[in-house]
Amino acid sequence: TLNKYFKKINDSNMPGIAQTVYDAFKLGRAAIVAGDYTLRDEQAAIIQEHMDKIIAQKAIDYLTGGAEAISSGAPREDSFHGLSEGYGFVLSLQFTSLFTNSEVNTMLNAMMDGDGFWDISADDLSNMAADISAAAGL
């Protein structure tokens, strides 16, 4: 499933990221065969950095989309699908190098405060998206 989002990001927000990751996988594999573990580790770091950005960007996209839906005055429940996706991507941030489990749980708890998606404000979502963007360098 991550590959679907990877393609979307490559086609929009981060053109060329797919080639960068592909090249890192290819060079990393060649480094393993050659026994060059320093080069392998360098390529693994490139892959991790870019995969972290994919997860962060999708969290940002869904949180921002939720904020826009709420701000538009549309029925609140119209934002729930996107906010659910955003929740999943925020949850996934703990498996990146960007956020700790504790930091992620703080964000998730903020999303669920009170009556959860019924209560969260567009400003809270926008601020969370901005924090993720800053951490990911996006």
mmCIF file of N, CA and C in Angstrom:
data_model
loop_
_atom_site.group_PDB
_atom_site.id
_atom_site.type_symbol
_atom_site.label_atom_id
_atom_site.label_comp_id
_atom_site.label_asym_id
_atom_site.label_seq_id
_atom_site.Cartn_x
_atom_site.Cartn_y
_atom_site.Cartn_z
ATOM 1 N N THR A 1 0.818 -1.187 0.000
ATOM 2 C CA THR A 1 0.000 0.000 0.000
ATOM 3 C C THR A 1 0.865 1.254 0.000
ATOM 4 N N LEU A 2 1.986 1.227 0.668
ATOM 5 C CA LEU A 2 2.842 2.407 0.692
ATOM 6 C C LEU A 2 3.273 2.782 -0.722
ATOM 7 N N ASN A 3 3.402 1.791 -1.593
ATOM 8 C CA ASN A 3 3.820 2.063 -2.962
ATOM 9 C C ASN A 3 2.815 2.966 -3.690
ATOM 10 N N LYS A 4 1.517 2.815 -3.390
ATOM 11 C CA LYS A 4 0.486 3.664 -3.994
ATOM 12 C C LYS A 4 0.733 5.129 -3.624
ATOM 13 N N TYR A 5 1.023 5.381 -2.362
ATOM 14 C CA TYR A 5 1.274 6.743 -1.903
ATOM 15 C C TYR A 5 2.614 7.249 -2.423
ATOM 16 N N PHE A 6 3.570 6.346 -2.513
ATOM 17 C CA PHE A 6 4.884 6.686 -3.047
ATOM 18 C C PHE A 6 4.741 7.232 -4.464
ATOM 19 N N LYS A 7 3.927 6.569 -5.283
ATOM 20 C CA LYS A 7 3.702 7.016 -6.658
ATOM 21 C C LYS A 7 3.012 8.381 -6.674
ATOM 22 N N LYS A 8 2.012 8.570 -5.821
ATOM 23 C CA LYS A 8 1.306 9.853 -5.769
ATOM 24 C C LYS A 8 2.255 10.991 -5.413
ATOM 25 N N ILE A 9 3.126 10.754 -4.446
ATOM 26 C CA ILE A 9 4.080 11.783 -4.013
ATOM 27 C C ILE A 9 5.075 12.068 -5.137
ATOM 28 N N ASN A 10 5.551 11.011 -5.796
ATOM 29 C CA ASN A 10 6.503 11.199 -6.900
ATOM 30 C C ASN A 10 5.867 12.010 -8.030
ATOM 31 N N ASP A 11 4.580 11.809 -8.255
ATOM 32 C CA ASP A 11 3.890 12.500 -9.340
ATOM 33 C C ASP A 11 3.451 13.909 -8.972
ATOM 34 N N SER A 12 3.599 14.305 -7.705
ATOM 35 C CA SER A 12 3.107 15.630 -7.304
ATOM 36 C C SER A 12 4.138 16.390 -6.473
ATOM 37 N N ASN A 13 4.175 16.136 -5.188
ATOM 38 C CA ASN A 13 4.965 16.933 -4.244
ATOM 39 C C ASN A 13 6.480 16.797 -4.400
ATOM 40 N N MET A 14 6.944 15.601 -4.723
ATOM 41 C CA MET A 14 8.385 15.339 -4.744
ATOM 42 C C MET A 14 8.808 14.603 -6.015
ATOM 43 N N PRO A 15 8.722 15.270 -7.159
ATOM 44 C CA PRO A 15 9.142 14.604 -8.394
ATOM 45 C C PRO A 15 10.592 14.131 -8.295
ATOM 46 N N GLY A 16 10.823 12.905 -8.745
ATOM 47 C CA GLY A 16 12.174 12.349 -8.734
ATOM 48 C C GLY A 16 12.491 11.506 -7.525
ATOM 49 N N ILE A 17 11.620 11.523 -6.506
ATOM 50 C CA ILE A 17 11.913 10.738 -5.300
ATOM 51 C C ILE A 17 11.963 9.242 -5.621
ATOM 52 N N ALA A 18 11.131 8.802 -6.547
ATOM 53 C CA ALA A 18 11.122 7.382 -6.914
ATOM 54 C C ALA A 18 12.461 6.967 -7.498
ATOM 55 N N GLN A 19 13.031 7.792 -8.358
ATOM 56 C CA GLN A 19 14.324 7.462 -8.952
ATOM 57 C C GLN A 19 15.422 7.460 -7.896
ATOM 58 N N THR A 20 15.365 8.412 -6.977
ATOM 59 C CA THR A 20 16.359 8.487 -5.903
ATOM 60 C C THR A 20 16.344 7.217 -5.068
ATOM 61 N N VAL A 21 15.150 6.777 -4.688
ATOM 62 C CA VAL A 21 15.025 5.571 -3.863
ATOM 63 C C VAL A 21 15.423 4.336 -4.669
ATOM 64 N N TYR A 22 14.991 4.266 -5.909
ATOM 65 C CA TYR A 22 15.365 3.138 -6.764
ATOM 66 C C TYR A 22 16.878 3.045 -6.893
ATOM 67 N N ASP A 23 17.513 4.174 -7.166
ATOM 68 C CA ASP A 23 18.973 4.191 -7.306
ATOM 69 C C ASP A 23 19.657 3.752 -6.015
ATOM 70 N N ALA A 24 19.118 4.168 -4.873
ATOM 71 C CA ALA A 24 19.704 3.784 -3.589
ATOM 72 C C ALA A 24 19.548 2.283 -3.348
ATOM 73 N N PHE A 25 18.392 1.719 -3.700
ATOM 74 C CA PHE A 25 18.208 0.272 -3.577
ATOM 75 C C PHE A 25 19.194 -0.468 -4.477
ATOM 76 N N LYS A 26 19.323 0.005 -5.705
ATOM 77 C CA LYS A 26 20.197 -0.648 -6.684
ATOM 78 C C LYS A 26 21.667 -0.584 -6.242
ATOM 79 N N LEU A 27 22.100 0.612 -5.836
ATOM 80 C CA LEU A 27 23.489 0.760 -5.396
ATOM 81 C C LEU A 27 23.729 0.012 -4.091
ATOM 82 N N GLY A 28 22.748 0.037 -3.209
ATOM 83 C CA GLY A 28 22.875 -0.692 -1.952
ATOM 84 C C GLY A 28 23.007 -2.186 -2.174
ATOM 85 N N ARG A 29 22.236 -2.713 -3.107
ATOM 86 C CA ARG A 29 22.318 -4.147 -3.433
ATOM 87 C C ARG A 29 23.688 -4.485 -4.013
ATOM 88 N N ALA A 30 24.193 -3.631 -4.895
ATOM 89 C CA ALA A 30 25.529 -3.857 -5.469
ATOM 90 C C ALA A 30 26.598 -3.779 -4.384
ATOM 91 N N ALA A 31 26.403 -2.887 -3.421
ATOM 92 C CA ALA A 31 27.357 -2.762 -2.318
ATOM 93 C C ALA A 31 27.363 -4.025 -1.464
ATOM 94 N N ILE A 32 26.208 -4.622 -1.252
ATOM 95 C CA ILE A 32 26.141 -5.879 -0.486
ATOM 96 C C ILE A 32 26.922 -6.968 -1.207
ATOM 97 N N VAL A 33 26.692 -7.089 -2.507
ATOM 98 C CA VAL A 33 27.392 -8.105 -3.293
ATOM 99 C C VAL A 33 28.906 -7.887 -3.234
ATOM 100 N N ALA A 34 29.326 -6.615 -3.262
ATOM 101 C CA ALA A 34 30.750 -6.283 -3.238
ATOM 102 C C ALA A 34 31.336 -6.302 -1.827
ATOM 103 N N GLY A 35 30.485 -6.470 -0.818
ATOM 104 C CA GLY A 35 30.966 -6.475 0.566
ATOM 105 C C GLY A 35 31.299 -5.079 1.081
ATOM 106 N N ASP A 36 30.789 -4.050 0.439
ATOM 107 C CA ASP A 36 31.036 -2.658 0.852
ATOM 108 C C ASP A 36 29.899 -2.222 1.768
ATOM 109 N N TYR A 37 30.049 -2.507 3.047
ATOM 110 C CA TYR A 37 28.961 -2.275 3.992
ATOM 111 C C TYR A 37 28.825 -0.803 4.386
ATOM 112 N N THR A 38 29.857 -0.031 4.187
ATOM 113 C CA THR A 38 29.745 1.414 4.413
ATOM 114 C C THR A 38 28.815 2.019 3.363
ATOM 115 N N LEU A 39 29.047 1.664 2.102
ATOM 116 C CA LEU A 39 28.185 2.147 1.027
ATOM 117 C C LEU A 39 26.755 1.625 1.192
ATOM 118 N N ARG A 40 26.631 0.371 1.612
ATOM 119 C CA ARG A 40 25.296 -0.198 1.861
ATOM 120 C C ARG A 40 24.546 0.636 2.898
ATOM 121 N N ASP A 41 25.230 0.971 3.987
ATOM 122 C CA ASP A 41 24.601 1.738 5.057
ATOM 123 C C ASP A 41 24.236 3.151 4.602
ATOM 124 N N GLU A 42 25.078 3.746 3.772
ATOM 125 C CA GLU A 42 24.769 5.070 3.218
ATOM 126 C C GLU A 42 23.497 5.017 2.371
ATOM 127 N N GLN A 43 23.359 3.977 1.573
ATOM 128 C CA GLN A 43 22.177 3.836 0.721
ATOM 129 C C GLN A 43 20.934 3.533 1.561
ATOM 130 N N ALA A 44 21.094 2.750 2.597
ATOM 131 C CA ALA A 44 19.967 2.469 3.502
ATOM 132 C C ALA A 44 19.483 3.756 4.159
ATOM 133 N N ALA A 45 20.398 4.642 4.507
ATOM 134 C CA ALA A 45 20.019 5.921 5.122
ATOM 135 C C ALA A 45 19.242 6.792 4.124
ATOM 136 N N ILE A 46 19.634 6.764 2.865
ATOM 137 C CA ILE A 46 18.916 7.513 1.827
ATOM 138 C C ILE A 46 17.497 6.971 1.692
ATOM 139 N N ILE A 47 17.365 5.657 1.661
ATOM 140 C CA ILE A 47 16.048 5.035 1.539
ATOM 141 C C ILE A 47 15.174 5.411 2.733
ATOM 142 N N GLN A 48 15.729 5.300 3.941
ATOM 143 C CA GLN A 48 14.951 5.623 5.133
ATOM 144 C C GLN A 48 14.513 7.082 5.136
ATOM 145 N N GLU A 49 15.414 7.985 4.811
ATOM 146 C CA GLU A 49 15.085 9.411 4.787
ATOM 147 C C GLU A 49 13.912 9.701 3.852
ATOM 148 N N HIS A 50 13.952 9.118 2.680
ATOM 149 C CA HIS A 50 12.910 9.395 1.695
ATOM 150 C C HIS A 50 11.601 8.681 2.017
ATOM 151 N N MET A 51 11.668 7.492 2.551
ATOM 152 C CA MET A 51 10.444 6.808 2.955
ATOM 153 C C MET A 51 9.793 7.548 4.132
ATOM 154 N N ASP A 52 10.599 8.069 5.043
ATOM 155 C CA ASP A 52 10.069 8.883 6.141
ATOM 156 C C ASP A 52 9.314 10.095 5.588
ATOM 157 N N LYS A 53 9.863 10.694 4.540
ATOM 158 C CA LYS A 53 9.217 11.863 3.937
ATOM 159 C C LYS A 53 7.880 11.507 3.303
ATOM 160 N N ILE A 54 7.782 10.324 2.729
ATOM 161 C CA ILE A 54 6.511 9.882 2.136
ATOM 162 C C ILE A 54 5.443 9.806 3.220
ATOM 163 N N ILE A 55 5.770 9.172 4.328
ATOM 164 C CA ILE A 55 4.802 9.034 5.423
ATOM 165 C C ILE A 55 4.441 10.403 5.981
ATOM 166 N N ALA A 56 5.425 11.245 6.185
ATOM 167 C CA ALA A 56 5.160 12.590 6.710
ATOM 168 C C ALA A 56 4.295 13.391 5.744
ATOM 169 N N GLN A 57 4.606 13.335 4.457
ATOM 170 C CA GLN A 57 3.840 14.112 3.482
ATOM 171 C C GLN A 57 2.383 13.674 3.441
ATOM 172 N N LYS A 58 2.143 12.379 3.500
ATOM 173 C CA LYS A 58 0.755 11.910 3.470
ATOM 174 C C LYS A 58 0.029 12.304 4.758
ATOM 175 N N ALA A 59 0.704 12.280 5.901
ATOM 176 C CA ALA A 59 0.076 12.760 7.138
ATOM 177 C C ALA A 59 -0.301 14.229 6.974
ATOM 178 N N ILE A 60 0.612 15.009 6.441
ATOM 179 C CA ILE A 60 0.363 16.439 6.210
ATOM 180 C C ILE A 60 -0.822 16.624 5.261
ATOM 181 N N ASP A 61 -0.831 15.888 4.168
ATOM 182 C CA ASP A 61 -1.899 16.019 3.175
ATOM 183 C C ASP A 61 -3.268 15.743 3.791
ATOM 184 N N TYR A 62 -3.367 14.663 4.549
ATOM 185 C CA TYR A 62 -4.663 14.303 5.123
ATOM 186 C C TYR A 62 -5.080 15.255 6.239
ATOM 187 N N LEU A 63 -4.137 15.683 7.067
ATOM 188 C CA LEU A 63 -4.481 16.633 8.120
ATOM 189 C C LEU A 63 -4.905 17.974 7.530
ATOM 190 N N THR A 64 -4.177 18.411 6.524
ATOM 191 C CA THR A 64 -4.513 19.665 5.858
ATOM 192 C C THR A 64 -5.863 19.557 5.154
ATOM 193 N N GLY A 65 -6.100 18.430 4.510
ATOM 194 C CA GLY A 65 -7.388 18.205 3.865
ATOM 195 C C GLY A 65 -8.534 18.228 4.870
ATOM 196 N N GLY A 66 -8.302 17.635 6.044
ATOM 197 C CA GLY A 66 -9.315 17.671 7.095
ATOM 198 C C GLY A 66 -9.570 19.098 7.569
ATOM 199 N N ALA A 67 -8.505 19.853 7.737
ATOM 200 C CA ALA A 67 -8.640 21.254 8.161
ATOM 201 C C ALA A 67 -9.427 22.055 7.124
ATOM 202 N N GLU A 68 -9.145 21.827 5.855
ATOM 203 C CA GLU A 68 -9.852 22.538 4.786
ATOM 204 C C GLU A 68 -11.330 22.162 4.755
ATOM 205 N N ALA A 69 -11.618 20.875 4.952
ATOM 206 C CA ALA A 69 -13.018 20.432 4.953
ATOM 207 C C ALA A 69 -13.781 21.069 6.114
ATOM 208 N N ILE A 70 -13.144 21.114 7.282
ATOM 209 C CA ILE A 70 -13.794 21.710 8.452
ATOM 210 C C ILE A 70 -13.996 23.203 8.224
ATOM 211 N N SER A 71 -12.990 23.873 7.708
ATOM 212 C CA SER A 71 -13.074 25.316 7.467
ATOM 213 C C SER A 71 -14.103 25.685 6.413
ATOM 214 N N SER A 72 -14.368 24.762 5.507
ATOM 215 C CA SER A 72 -15.306 25.057 4.418
ATOM 216 C C SER A 72 -16.753 25.137 4.886
ATOM 217 N N GLY A 73 -17.007 24.626 6.079
ATOM 218 C CA GLY A 73 -18.374 24.613 6.578
ATOM 219 C C GLY A 73 -19.155 23.390 6.139
ATOM 220 N N ALA A 74 -18.505 22.470 5.447
ATOM 221 C CA ALA A 74 -19.157 21.222 5.047
ATOM 222 C C ALA A 74 -19.546 20.446 6.307
ATOM 223 N N PRO A 75 -20.473 19.517 6.186
ATOM 224 C CA PRO A 75 -20.798 18.697 7.352
ATOM 225 C C PRO A 75 -19.539 18.028 7.907
ATOM 226 N N ARG A 76 -19.388 18.069 9.198
ATOM 227 C CA ARG A 76 -18.180 17.564 9.857
ATOM 228 C C ARG A 76 -17.845 16.144 9.412
ATOM 229 N N GLU A 77 -18.856 15.309 9.274
ATOM 230 C CA GLU A 77 -18.592 13.910 8.928
ATOM 231 C C GLU A 77 -17.974 13.759 7.536
ATOM 232 N N ASP A 78 -18.050 14.782 6.701
ATOM 233 C CA ASP A 78 -17.404 14.732 5.394
ATOM 234 C C ASP A 78 -15.877 14.685 5.509
ATOM 235 N N SER A 79 -15.355 15.093 6.649
ATOM 236 C CA SER A 79 -13.904 15.097 6.849
ATOM 237 C C SER A 79 -13.394 13.796 7.464
ATOM 238 N N PHE A 80 -14.298 12.913 7.897
ATOM 239 C CA PHE A 80 -13.889 11.753 8.688
ATOM 240 C C PHE A 80 -13.029 10.754 7.926
ATOM 241 N N HIS A 81 -13.316 10.520 6.653
ATOM 242 C CA HIS A 81 -12.488 9.570 5.908
ATOM 243 C C HIS A 81 -11.042 10.069 5.850
ATOM 244 N N GLY A 82 -10.859 11.324 5.454
ATOM 245 C CA GLY A 82 -9.507 11.895 5.384
ATOM 246 C C GLY A 82 -8.836 11.955 6.741
ATOM 247 N N LEU A 83 -9.601 12.299 7.771
ATOM 248 C CA LEU A 83 -9.015 12.350 9.116
ATOM 249 C C LEU A 83 -8.625 10.955 9.593
ATOM 250 N N SER A 84 -9.396 9.948 9.215
ATOM 251 C CA SER A 84 -9.029 8.571 9.575
ATOM 252 C C SER A 84 -7.725 8.166 8.897
ATOM 253 N N GLU A 85 -7.599 8.522 7.623
ATOM 254 C CA GLU A 85 -6.335 8.255 6.908
ATOM 255 C C GLU A 85 -5.192 9.017 7.576
ATOM 256 N N GLY A 86 -5.453 10.275 7.913
ATOM 257 C CA GLY A 86 -4.440 11.086 8.588
ATOM 258 C C GLY A 86 -4.026 10.481 9.907
ATOM 259 N N TYR A 87 -4.988 9.986 10.658
ATOM 260 C CA TYR A 87 -4.696 9.331 11.937
ATOM 261 C C TYR A 87 -3.737 8.159 11.715
ATOM 262 N N GLY A 88 -4.016 7.377 10.679
ATOM 263 C CA GLY A 88 -3.144 6.237 10.368
ATOM 264 C C GLY A 88 -1.736 6.655 10.000
ATOM 265 N N PHE A 89 -1.603 7.713 9.224
ATOM 266 C CA PHE A 89 -0.268 8.178 8.862
ATOM 267 C C PHE A 89 0.446 8.810 10.053
ATOM 268 N N VAL A 90 -0.288 9.526 10.903
ATOM 269 C CA VAL A 90 0.331 10.059 12.123
ATOM 270 C C VAL A 90 0.813 8.887 12.986
ATOM 271 N N LEU A 91 -0.007 7.859 13.134
ATOM 272 C CA LEU A 91 0.389 6.667 13.883
ATOM 273 C C LEU A 91 1.678 6.073 13.312
ATOM 274 N N SER A 92 1.791 6.068 11.993
ATOM 275 C CA SER A 92 2.971 5.503 11.325
ATOM 276 C C SER A 92 4.236 6.318 11.553
ATOM 277 N N LEU A 93 4.099 7.569 11.924
ATOM 278 C CA LEU A 93 5.279 8.417 12.130
ATOM 279 C C LEU A 93 6.204 7.899 13.223
ATOM 280 N N GLN A 94 5.673 7.105 14.159
ATOM 281 C CA GLN A 94 6.527 6.565 15.216
ATOM 282 C C GLN A 94 7.519 5.535 14.683
ATOM 283 N N PHE A 95 7.291 5.043 13.488
ATOM 284 C CA PHE A 95 8.183 4.067 12.875
ATOM 285 C C PHE A 95 9.170 4.721 11.914
ATOM 286 N N THR A 96 9.204 6.041 11.929
ATOM 287 C CA THR A 96 10.174 6.796 11.149
ATOM 288 C C THR A 96 11.247 7.313 12.100
ATOM 289 N N SER A 97 12.208 8.010 11.549
ATOM 290 C CA SER A 97 13.240 8.639 12.378
ATOM 291 C C SER A 97 12.821 10.042 12.808
ATOM 292 N N LEU A 98 11.593 10.432 12.493
ATOM 293 C CA LEU A 98 11.149 11.807 12.724
ATOM 294 C C LEU A 98 10.529 12.036 14.102
ATOM 295 N N PHE A 99 9.795 11.060 14.611
ATOM 296 C CA PHE A 99 9.057 11.225 15.863
ATOM 297 C C PHE A 99 9.188 9.987 16.730
ATOM 298 N N THR A 100 9.134 10.211 18.035
ATOM 299 C CA THR A 100 9.138 9.099 18.983
ATOM 300 C C THR A 100 7.708 8.600 19.181
ATOM 301 N N ASN A 101 7.578 7.458 19.803
ATOM 302 C CA ASN A 101 6.273 6.924 20.149
ATOM 303 C C ASN A 101 5.509 7.903 21.028
ATOM 304 N N SER A 102 6.186 8.502 21.973
ATOM 305 C CA SER A 102 5.553 9.459 22.877
ATOM 306 C C SER A 102 5.034 10.686 22.123
ATOM 307 N N GLU A 103 5.834 11.202 21.210
ATOM 308 C CA GLU A 103 5.412 12.365 20.415
ATOM 309 C C GLU A 103 4.203 12.024 19.551
ATOM 310 N N VAL A 104 4.220 10.851 18.968
ATOM 311 C CA VAL A 104 3.099 10.420 18.139
ATOM 312 C C VAL A 104 1.848 10.257 18.993
ATOM 313 N N ASN A 105 1.992 9.646 20.164
ATOM 314 C CA ASN A 105 0.827 9.465 21.029
ATOM 315 C C ASN A 105 0.245 10.804 21.468
ATOM 316 N N THR A 106 1.087 11.802 21.659
ATOM 317 C CA THR A 106 0.595 13.146 21.992
ATOM 318 C C THR A 106 -0.265 13.687 20.853
ATOM 319 N N MET A 107 0.179 13.507 19.609
ATOM 320 C CA MET A 107 -0.606 13.965 18.462
ATOM 321 C C MET A 107 -1.920 13.184 18.341
ATOM 322 N N LEU A 108 -1.839 11.874 18.508
ATOM 323 C CA LEU A 108 -3.042 11.050 18.399
ATOM 324 C C LEU A 108 -4.045 11.402 19.492
ATOM 325 N N ASN A 109 -3.544 11.628 20.693
ATOM 326 C CA ASN A 109 -4.435 12.014 21.792
ATOM 327 C C ASN A 109 -5.102 13.355 21.501
ATOM 328 N N ALA A 110 -4.358 14.283 20.901
ATOM 329 C CA ALA A 110 -4.939 15.580 20.540
ATOM 330 C C ALA A 110 -6.045 15.397 19.505
ATOM 331 N N MET A 111 -5.866 14.452 18.593
ATOM 332 C CA MET A 111 -6.889 14.199 17.591
ATOM 333 C C MET A 111 -8.150 13.594 18.199
ATOM 334 N N MET A 112 -7.985 12.895 19.332
ATOM 335 C CA MET A 112 -9.110 12.199 19.947
ATOM 336 C C MET A 112 -9.672 12.907 21.178
ATOM 337 N N ASP A 113 -9.088 14.062 21.554
ATOM 338 C CA ASP A 113 -9.602 14.809 22.709
ATOM 339 C C ASP A 113 -11.094 15.079 22.557
ATOM 340 N N GLY A 114 -11.777 15.138 23.671
ATOM 341 C CA GLY A 114 -13.211 15.426 23.642
ATOM 342 C C GLY A 114 -13.939 14.378 22.840
ATOM 343 N N ASP A 115 -14.629 14.817 21.817
ATOM 344 C CA ASP A 115 -15.353 13.900 20.942
ATOM 345 C C ASP A 115 -14.590 13.633 19.648
ATOM 346 N N GLY A 116 -13.262 13.661 19.733
ATOM 347 C CA GLY A 116 -12.418 13.270 18.614
ATOM 348 C C GLY A 116 -12.619 14.110 17.375
ATOM 349 N N PHE A 117 -12.885 13.456 16.264
ATOM 350 C CA PHE A 117 -13.025 14.154 14.983
ATOM 351 C C PHE A 117 -14.185 15.146 14.996
ATOM 352 N N TRP A 118 -15.145 14.942 15.867
ATOM 353 C CA TRP A 118 -16.261 15.884 15.970
ATOM 354 C C TRP A 118 -15.802 17.206 16.573
ATOM 355 N N ASP A 119 -14.740 17.170 17.383
ATOM 356 C CA ASP A 119 -14.308 18.357 18.116
ATOM 357 C C ASP A 119 -13.045 19.025 17.593
ATOM 358 N N ILE A 120 -12.169 18.284 16.934
ATOM 359 C CA ILE A 120 -10.866 18.852 16.568
ATOM 360 C C ILE A 120 -11.069 20.053 15.638
ATOM 361 N N SER A 121 -10.264 21.061 15.858
ATOM 362 C CA SER A 121 -10.408 22.286 15.063
ATOM 363 C C SER A 121 -9.494 22.262 13.838
ATOM 364 N N ALA A 122 -9.855 23.060 12.868
ATOM 365 C CA ALA A 122 -9.022 23.216 11.674
ATOM 366 C C ALA A 122 -7.648 23.755 12.061
ATOM 367 N N ASP A 123 -7.603 24.674 13.034
ATOM 368 C CA ASP A 123 -6.320 25.225 13.481
ATOM 369 C C ASP A 123 -5.446 24.149 14.105
ATOM 370 N N ASP A 124 -6.048 23.274 14.927
ATOM 371 C CA ASP A 124 -5.272 22.192 15.542
ATOM 372 C C ASP A 124 -4.684 21.272 14.475
ATOM 373 N N LEU A 125 -5.482 20.958 13.468
ATOM 374 C CA LEU A 125 -5.001 20.103 12.378
ATOM 375 C C LEU A 125 -3.897 20.792 11.583
ATOM 376 N N SER A 126 -4.089 22.062 11.296
ATOM 377 C CA SER A 126 -3.081 22.816 10.543
ATOM 378 C C SER A 126 -1.778 22.930 11.330
ATOM 379 N N ASN A 127 -1.877 23.160 12.624
ATOM 380 C CA ASN A 127 -0.674 23.254 13.462
ATOM 381 C C ASN A 127 0.054 21.919 13.529
ATOM 382 N N MET A 128 -0.704 20.825 13.629
ATOM 383 C CA MET A 128 -0.083 19.498 13.645
ATOM 384 C C MET A 128 0.624 19.240 12.322
ATOM 385 N N ALA A 129 -0.025 19.583 11.227
ATOM 386 C CA ALA A 129 0.583 19.403 9.904
ATOM 387 C C ALA A 129 1.863 20.238 9.781
ATOM 388 N N ALA A 130 1.829 21.456 10.307
ATOM 389 C CA ALA A 130 3.024 22.323 10.263
ATOM 390 C C ALA A 130 4.160 21.727 11.093
ATOM 391 N N ASP A 131 3.848 21.146 12.236
ATOM 392 C CA ASP A 131 4.876 20.507 13.075
ATOM 393 C C ASP A 131 5.511 19.327 12.348
ATOM 394 N N ILE A 132 4.687 18.534 11.691
ATOM 395 C CA ILE A 132 5.201 17.389 10.939
ATOM 396 C C ILE A 132 6.061 17.875 9.774
ATOM 397 N N SER A 133 5.589 18.901 9.101
ATOM 398 C CA SER A 133 6.344 19.450 7.974
ATOM 399 C C SER A 133 7.713 19.953 8.418
ATOM 400 N N ALA A 134 7.750 20.648 9.543
ATOM 401 C CA ALA A 134 9.027 21.167 10.053
ATOM 402 C C ALA A 134 9.975 20.015 10.416
ATOM 403 N N ALA A 135 9.444 18.995 11.064
ATOM 404 C CA ALA A 135 10.288 17.870 11.473
ATOM 405 C C ALA A 135 10.849 17.117 10.274
ATOM 406 N N ALA A 136 10.056 17.042 9.211
ATOM 407 C CA ALA A 136 10.472 16.295 8.022
ATOM 408 C C ALA A 136 11.248 17.157 7.024
ATOM 409 N N GLY A 137 11.306 18.460 7.286
ATOM 410 C CA GLY A 137 11.984 19.341 6.350
ATOM 411 C C GLY A 137 11.228 19.506 5.050
ATOM 412 N N LEU A 138 9.911 19.489 5.134
ATOM 413 C CA LEU A 138 9.078 19.598 3.921
ATOM 414 C C LEU A 138 8.503 20.982 3.780
#
